[in-house]
Coordinates of C-alpha atoms in Angstrom, one line a residue:
X1 CA -11.2 -4.2 18.7
X2 CA -8.3 -6.6 18.8
X3 CA -5.7 -3.8 18.8
X4 CA -7.4 -2.1 21.7
X5 CA -7.6 -5.4 23.6
X6 CA -4.0 -6.3 23.0
X7 CA -2.2 -2.9 23.3
X8 CA -2.2 0.1 25.5
X9 CA -3.1 2.9 23.1
X10 CA -2.3 6.5 24.0
X11 CA -5.3 8.8 24.3
X12 CA -4.0 11.1 21.5
X13 CA -3.0 8.3 19.2
X14 CA -3.3 8.9 15.4
X15 CA -5.6 6.3 13.8
X16 CA -5.3 6.5 10.1
X17 CA -7.5 4.7 7.6
X18 CA -7.1 4.8 3.8
X19 CA -9.9 5.1 1.3
X20 CA -10.5 5.9 -2.3
X21 CA -13.1 8.5 -3.4
X22 CA -16.2 6.8 -4.8
X23 CA -16.0 3.9 -2.3
X24 CA -17.3 5.6 0.8
X25 CA -20.7 6.6 2.1
X26 CA -21.8 9.0 4.9
X27 CA -22.8 6.0 7.0
X28 CA -19.5 4.2 6.6
X29 CA -17.5 7.4 7.4
X30 CA -19.6 8.1 10.5
X31 CA -19.1 4.5 11.7
X32 CA -15.3 4.6 11.1
X33 CA -15.1 7.9 13.0
X34 CA -17.1 6.4 15.9
X35 CA -14.7 3.4 16.0
X36 CA -11.8 5.7 16.7
X37 CA -10.3 6.5 13.3
X38 CA -9.3 10.2 13.4
X39 CA -7.2 10.6 10.3
X40 CA -8.4 9.8 6.7
X41 CA -6.1 9.4 3.7
X42 CA -7.8 9.5 0.3
X43 CA -6.1 8.6 -3.0
X44 CA -7.4 11.5 -5.2
X45 CA -4.6 11.3 -7.8
X46 CA -6.0 14.0 -10.0
X47 CA -8.9 16.5 -10.2
X48 CA -9.1 16.1 -14.0
X49 CA -11.7 13.5 -15.0
X50 CA -9.9 12.6 -18.3
X51 CA -6.7 11.9 -16.4
X52 CA -8.6 9.9 -13.8
X53 CA -10.1 7.8 -16.5
X54 CA -6.6 7.4 -18.1
X55 CA -5.3 6.3 -14.7
X56 CA -8.1 3.7 -14.4
X57 CA -9.7 5.3 -11.4
X58 CA -13.4 4.7 -10.7
X59 CA -14.1 8.2 -9.2
X60 CA -14.5 11.7 -10.6
X61 CA -13.3 15.0 -9.4
X62 CA -16.9 15.6 -8.2
X63 CA -16.7 12.4 -6.2
X64 CA -13.6 13.8 -4.5
X65 CA -15.3 17.0 -3.4
X66 CA -18.5 15.1 -2.2
X67 CA -16.6 12.5 -0.2
X68 CA -14.3 15.0 1.3
X69 CA -17.3 17.0 2.6
X70 CA -18.9 13.8 3.8
X71 CA -15.7 13.0 5.8
X72 CA -15.8 16.5 7.3
X73 CA -19.4 16.0 8.2
X74 CA -18.5 12.7 9.9
X75 CA -16.1 14.4 12.1
X76 CA -12.7 13.9 10.4
X77 CA -10.6 16.9 11.2
X78 CA -7.3 15.5 9.9
X79 CA -7.4 14.5 6.2
X80 CA -4.7 13.7 3.7
X81 CA -5.2 13.8 0.0
X82 CA -2.8 12.1 -2.5
X83 CA -2.0 13.7 -5.9
X84 CA 0.0 12.1 -8.7
X85 CA 1.8 14.3 -11.3
X86 CA 3.8 13.5 -14.4
X87 CA 1.0 11.5 -15.9
X88 CA 1.7 11.0 -19.6
X89 CA 0.2 13.9 -21.6
X90 CA 0.0 16.1 -18.5
X91 CA 1.7 19.5 -18.4
X92 CA 3.1 21.3 -15.3
X93 CA 0.2 23.7 -15.6
X94 CA -2.2 20.8 -15.5
X95 CA -0.6 19.6 -12.3
X96 CA -0.7 23.0 -10.7
X97 CA -4.5 23.2 -11.4
X98 CA -4.9 19.9 -9.5
X99 CA -3.0 21.4 -6.6
X100 CA -5.0 24.6 -6.6
X101 CA -8.2 22.6 -6.4
X102 CA -6.9 20.4 -3.6
X103 CA -5.7 23.5 -1.6
X104 CA -9.1 25.0 -2.0
X105 CA -10.5 22.1 0.0
X106 CA -8.1 22.9 2.8
X107 CA -7.0 19.4 3.9
X108 CA -4.4 19.2 6.7
X109 CA -2.0 17.1 4.7
X110 CA -1.1 16.7 1.0
X111 CA 1.1 14.0 -0.6
X112 CA 2.5 15.0 -4.0
X113 CA 4.0 12.1 -5.9
X114 CA 5.5 11.6 -9.4
X115 CA 4.0 8.7 -11.3
X116 CA 6.3 5.7 -11.2
X117 CA 6.1 2.9 -13.8
X118 CA 6.1 -0.3 -11.6
X119 CA 6.8 -3.6 -13.2
X120 CA 3.6 -5.7 -13.4
X121 CA 1.3 -2.8 -13.9
X122 CA -0.7 -2.0 -17.1
X123 CA 1.3 1.3 -17.5
X124 CA 4.6 -0.6 -17.3
X125 CA 3.4 -3.1 -20.0
X126 CA 2.3 -0.2 -22.2
X127 CA 5.7 1.4 -21.8
X128 CA 7.5 -1.8 -22.7
X129 CA 5.4 -2.0 -25.9
X130 CA 6.2 1.7 -26.7
X131 CA 2.6 2.6 -26.3
X132 CA 3.3 5.1 -23.6
X133 CA 5.9 7.9 -23.4
X134 CA 7.2 8.9 -20.0
X135 CA 7.2 12.6 -19.1
X136 CA 10.9 13.8 -19.5
X137 CA 12.8 14.2 -16.3
X138 CA 13.3 18.0 -16.8
X139 CA 9.5 18.5 -17.0
X140 CA 8.9 16.1 -14.1
X141 CA 11.3 18.1 -11.9
X142 CA 10.0 21.5 -13.1
X143 CA 6.5 20.3 -12.1
X144 CA 7.7 19.1 -8.7
X145 CA 9.4 22.4 -7.8
X146 CA 6.5 24.5 -9.0
X147 CA 4.0 22.4 -7.1
X148 CA 6.1 22.4 -3.9
X149 CA 6.5 26.2 -4.1
X150 CA 2.7 26.6 -4.5
X151 CA 2.0 24.3 -1.5
X152 CA 4.5 26.1 0.7
X153 CA 3.1 29.5 -0.4
X154 CA -0.3 28.3 0.8
X155 CA 0.9 27.3 4.3
X156 CA 1.9 23.7 3.8
X157 CA 5.3 22.7 5.3
X158 CA 7.4 20.7 3.0
X159 CA 8.7 18.3 5.7
X160 CA 9.6 15.2 3.5
X161 CA 10.4 14.7 -0.1
X162 CA 6.8 14.1 -1.2
X163 CA 4.8 15.3 1.8
X164 CA 3.4 18.6 2.9
X165 CA 1.5 19.4 6.1
X166 CA -0.2 22.2 8.0
X167 CA 1.5 22.9 11.3
X168 CA 1.0 20.0 13.7
X169 CA -0.3 17.6 11.1
X170 CA 2.8 15.7 9.9
X171 CA 2.0 12.1 9.4
X172 CA 3.1 10.2 12.5
X173 CA 2.8 6.9 10.8
X174 CA 5.2 7.8 8.0
X175 CA 7.5 9.7 10.3
X176 CA 8.2 6.6 12.2
X177 CA 9.8 5.0 9.1
X178 CA 11.9 8.1 8.4
X179 CA 13.0 8.4 12.1
X180 CA 14.0 4.7 12.4
X181 CA 11.4 4.3 15.2
X182 CA 10.0 0.9 16.0
X183 CA 6.7 -0.2 14.4
X184 CA 4.7 -3.4 14.5
X185 CA 3.3 -4.9 11.3
X186 CA 0.1 -7.0 11.9
X187 CA -1.7 -9.0 9.3
X188 CA -1.1 -10.6 5.9
X189 CA 2.1 -9.4 4.2
X190 CA 2.8 -6.8 6.9
X191 CA 6.3 -5.7 7.8
X192 CA 7.6 -4.5 11.1
X193 CA 10.8 -3.4 12.9
X194 CA 11.2 -3.8 16.6
X195 CA 14.0 -4.0 19.1
X196 CA 13.1 -7.0 21.4
X197 CA 13.7 -6.7 25.1
X198 CA 17.2 -7.3 26.3
X199 CA 18.6 -6.8 22.8
X200 CA 20.5 -4.0 21.3
X201 CA 19.7 -4.9 17.7
X202 CA 16.7 -4.1 15.5
X203 CA 14.8 -7.0 14.1
X204 CA 13.0 -6.6 10.7
X205 CA 10.3 -9.1 9.6
X206 CA 7.7 -9.5 6.9
X207 CA 4.7 -11.8 7.3
X208 CA 3.7 -14.3 4.7
X209 CA 1.4 -13.0 1.9
X210 CA -0.2 -16.4 1.5
X211 CA -3.5 -16.5 3.3
X212 CA -3.6 -20.3 3.7
X213 CA -0.1 -20.4 5.1
X214 CA -0.8 -17.4 7.3
X215 CA -3.8 -19.1 8.9
X216 CA -2.1 -22.5 9.3
X217 CA 0.8 -20.9 11.1
X218 CA -1.4 -18.9 13.5
X219 CA -3.7 -21.9 14.1
X220 CA -0.6 -23.9 15.0
X221 CA 0.6 -21.3 17.5
X222 CA 3.4 -20.1 15.3
X223 CA 4.4 -16.7 14.1
X224 CA 3.5 -15.9 10.5
X225 CA 6.9 -14.3 9.4
X226 CA 8.1 -15.3 5.9
X227 CA 11.3 -13.3 6.2
X228 CA 13.3 -11.9 9.0
X229 CA 16.6 -10.1 9.4
X230 CA 18.6 -8.9 12.4
X231 CA 20.2 -5.6 11.6
X232 CA 23.9 -5.2 12.0
X233 CA 25.3 -1.8 13.3
X234 CA 26.1 -1.0 9.7
X235 CA 22.5 -1.8 8.7
X236 CA 21.1 0.5 11.4
X237 CA 23.3 3.5 10.6
X238 CA 22.9 3.1 6.8
X239 CA 19.1 2.8 7.1
X240 CA 19.0 5.8 9.4
X241 CA 20.8 8.0 6.9
X242 CA 18.9 6.6 3.9
X243 CA 15.5 7.3 5.5
X244 CA 16.5 10.4 7.4
X245 CA 17.6 12.2 4.3
X246 CA 14.0 12.0 3.0
X247 CA 13.2 14.6 5.7
X248 CA 13.8 18.2 4.7
X249 CA 15.7 18.9 8.0
X250 CA 17.9 15.9 7.2
X251 CA 19.6 13.9 9.9
X252 CA 21.8 15.0 12.8
X253 CA 24.9 13.3 14.1
X254 CA 23.4 13.3 17.5
X255 CA 20.4 11.1 16.6
X256 CA 22.9 8.7 15.0
X257 CA 24.6 8.4 18.4
X258 CA 27.8 10.1 17.5
X259 CA 29.7 13.2 16.5
X260 CA 30.9 14.6 13.1
X261 CA 34.2 12.8 13.4
X262 CA 32.4 9.5 14.4
X263 CA 30.1 9.6 11.4
X264 CA 32.7 10.5 8.8
X265 CA 35.1 8.0 10.3
X266 CA 32.5 5.4 9.6
X267 CA 31.8 6.7 6.1
X268 CA 35.3 7.9 5.2
X269 CA 35.3 5.8 2.0
X270 CA 32.4 7.9 0.5
X271 CA 33.3 11.3 2.0
X272 CA 35.0 12.6 -1.1
X273 CA 31.9 11.7 -3.3
X274 CA 29.6 13.3 -0.7
X275 CA 31.7 16.5 -0.8
X276 CA 31.4 16.6 -4.6
X277 CA 27.6 16.8 -4.1
X278 CA 28.2 19.6 -1.7
X279 CA 30.3 21.5 -4.2
X280 CA 27.6 21.0 -6.9
X281 CA 24.9 22.5 -4.6
X282 CA 22.9 19.3 -4.0
X283 CA 24.0 18.4 -0.5
X284 CA 24.7 20.2 2.8
X285 CA 27.2 18.9 5.4
X286 CA 27.8 21.0 8.5
X287 CA 28.8 20.5 12.2
X288 CA 25.3 19.3 13.1
X289 CA 24.5 16.8 10.3
X290 CA 23.6 16.5 6.7
X291 CA 20.6 17.2 4.5
X292 CA 19.6 17.6 0.8
X293 CA 19.2 21.0 -0.8
X294 CA 16.1 21.8 -2.9
X295 CA 17.9 20.7 -6.1
X296 CA 19.4 17.7 -4.2
X297 CA 15.9 16.2 -3.9
X298 CA 16.1 15.7 -7.6
X299 CA 19.0 13.3 -7.3
X300 CA 18.2 12.1 -3.8
X301 CA 18.6 8.4 -4.7
X302 CA 22.2 9.0 -6.0
X303 CA 23.1 10.7 -2.8
X304 CA 21.4 8.3 -0.5
X305 CA 23.1 5.3 -2.3
X306 CA 26.4 6.5 -1.0
X307 CA 25.5 5.4 2.5
X308 CA 23.9 2.1 1.8

């Protein structure tokens, strides 16, 4: 309600809401759809009940199917389902079975992520205590490529490293980040990037994550930012390359505001290293721009780091 009162929202805007299977009801989904939400993203993670239990999820594969059907009945015609692979003990064949079951549901969008051990999580603590063995990189990559091939074979466009969509259903929200478009972060801990009027620089900010501080600042008529940063020209072009290379089409010199010579004049110090990745088959540089190859995705962070 506050967003609709404060902003002019386009008639065809994408309204996404996230939910976990096992936490929704037919009544809630119907109400959300009536409020204007037209895209639902659900954290499925796996269609194997033993792995879901291992991951600490409260839902079952049966809950996924039930809640997906409830969402369709409520009028959601744009649904994303998240899947995690490379869970310890999982084989590539296990992951492919997950994908096959997800494809059978026919969602418009699928996100296919490798499990990451994040500091502060139970899995990370188990790994530190040698109670958990990570899936080897070669198996992780084999799973990724087989899964990506299966999704593409079934009509899902591999448009970003971890994201696949039916034609016309790319995530607009995520695409803004990868395209270096402006976005406004509202609420506790939210981040945004905007270019204020009469300014040629991008401003990044992050709101405080402390509820008490957040409320005190707003009640005092102050903005709730805890951190802010004005991008330099170098920040902008580095971020544009770093995020743009996540897209399968890569990034063009034109969208960076220059030509081949302009770009490589700016990054002349890393050009030799970049060309070594071209020679190894991981990177493509041509007269229009640059992009990762299929195998280049496997070492994307190493290539992207050149431009940071």
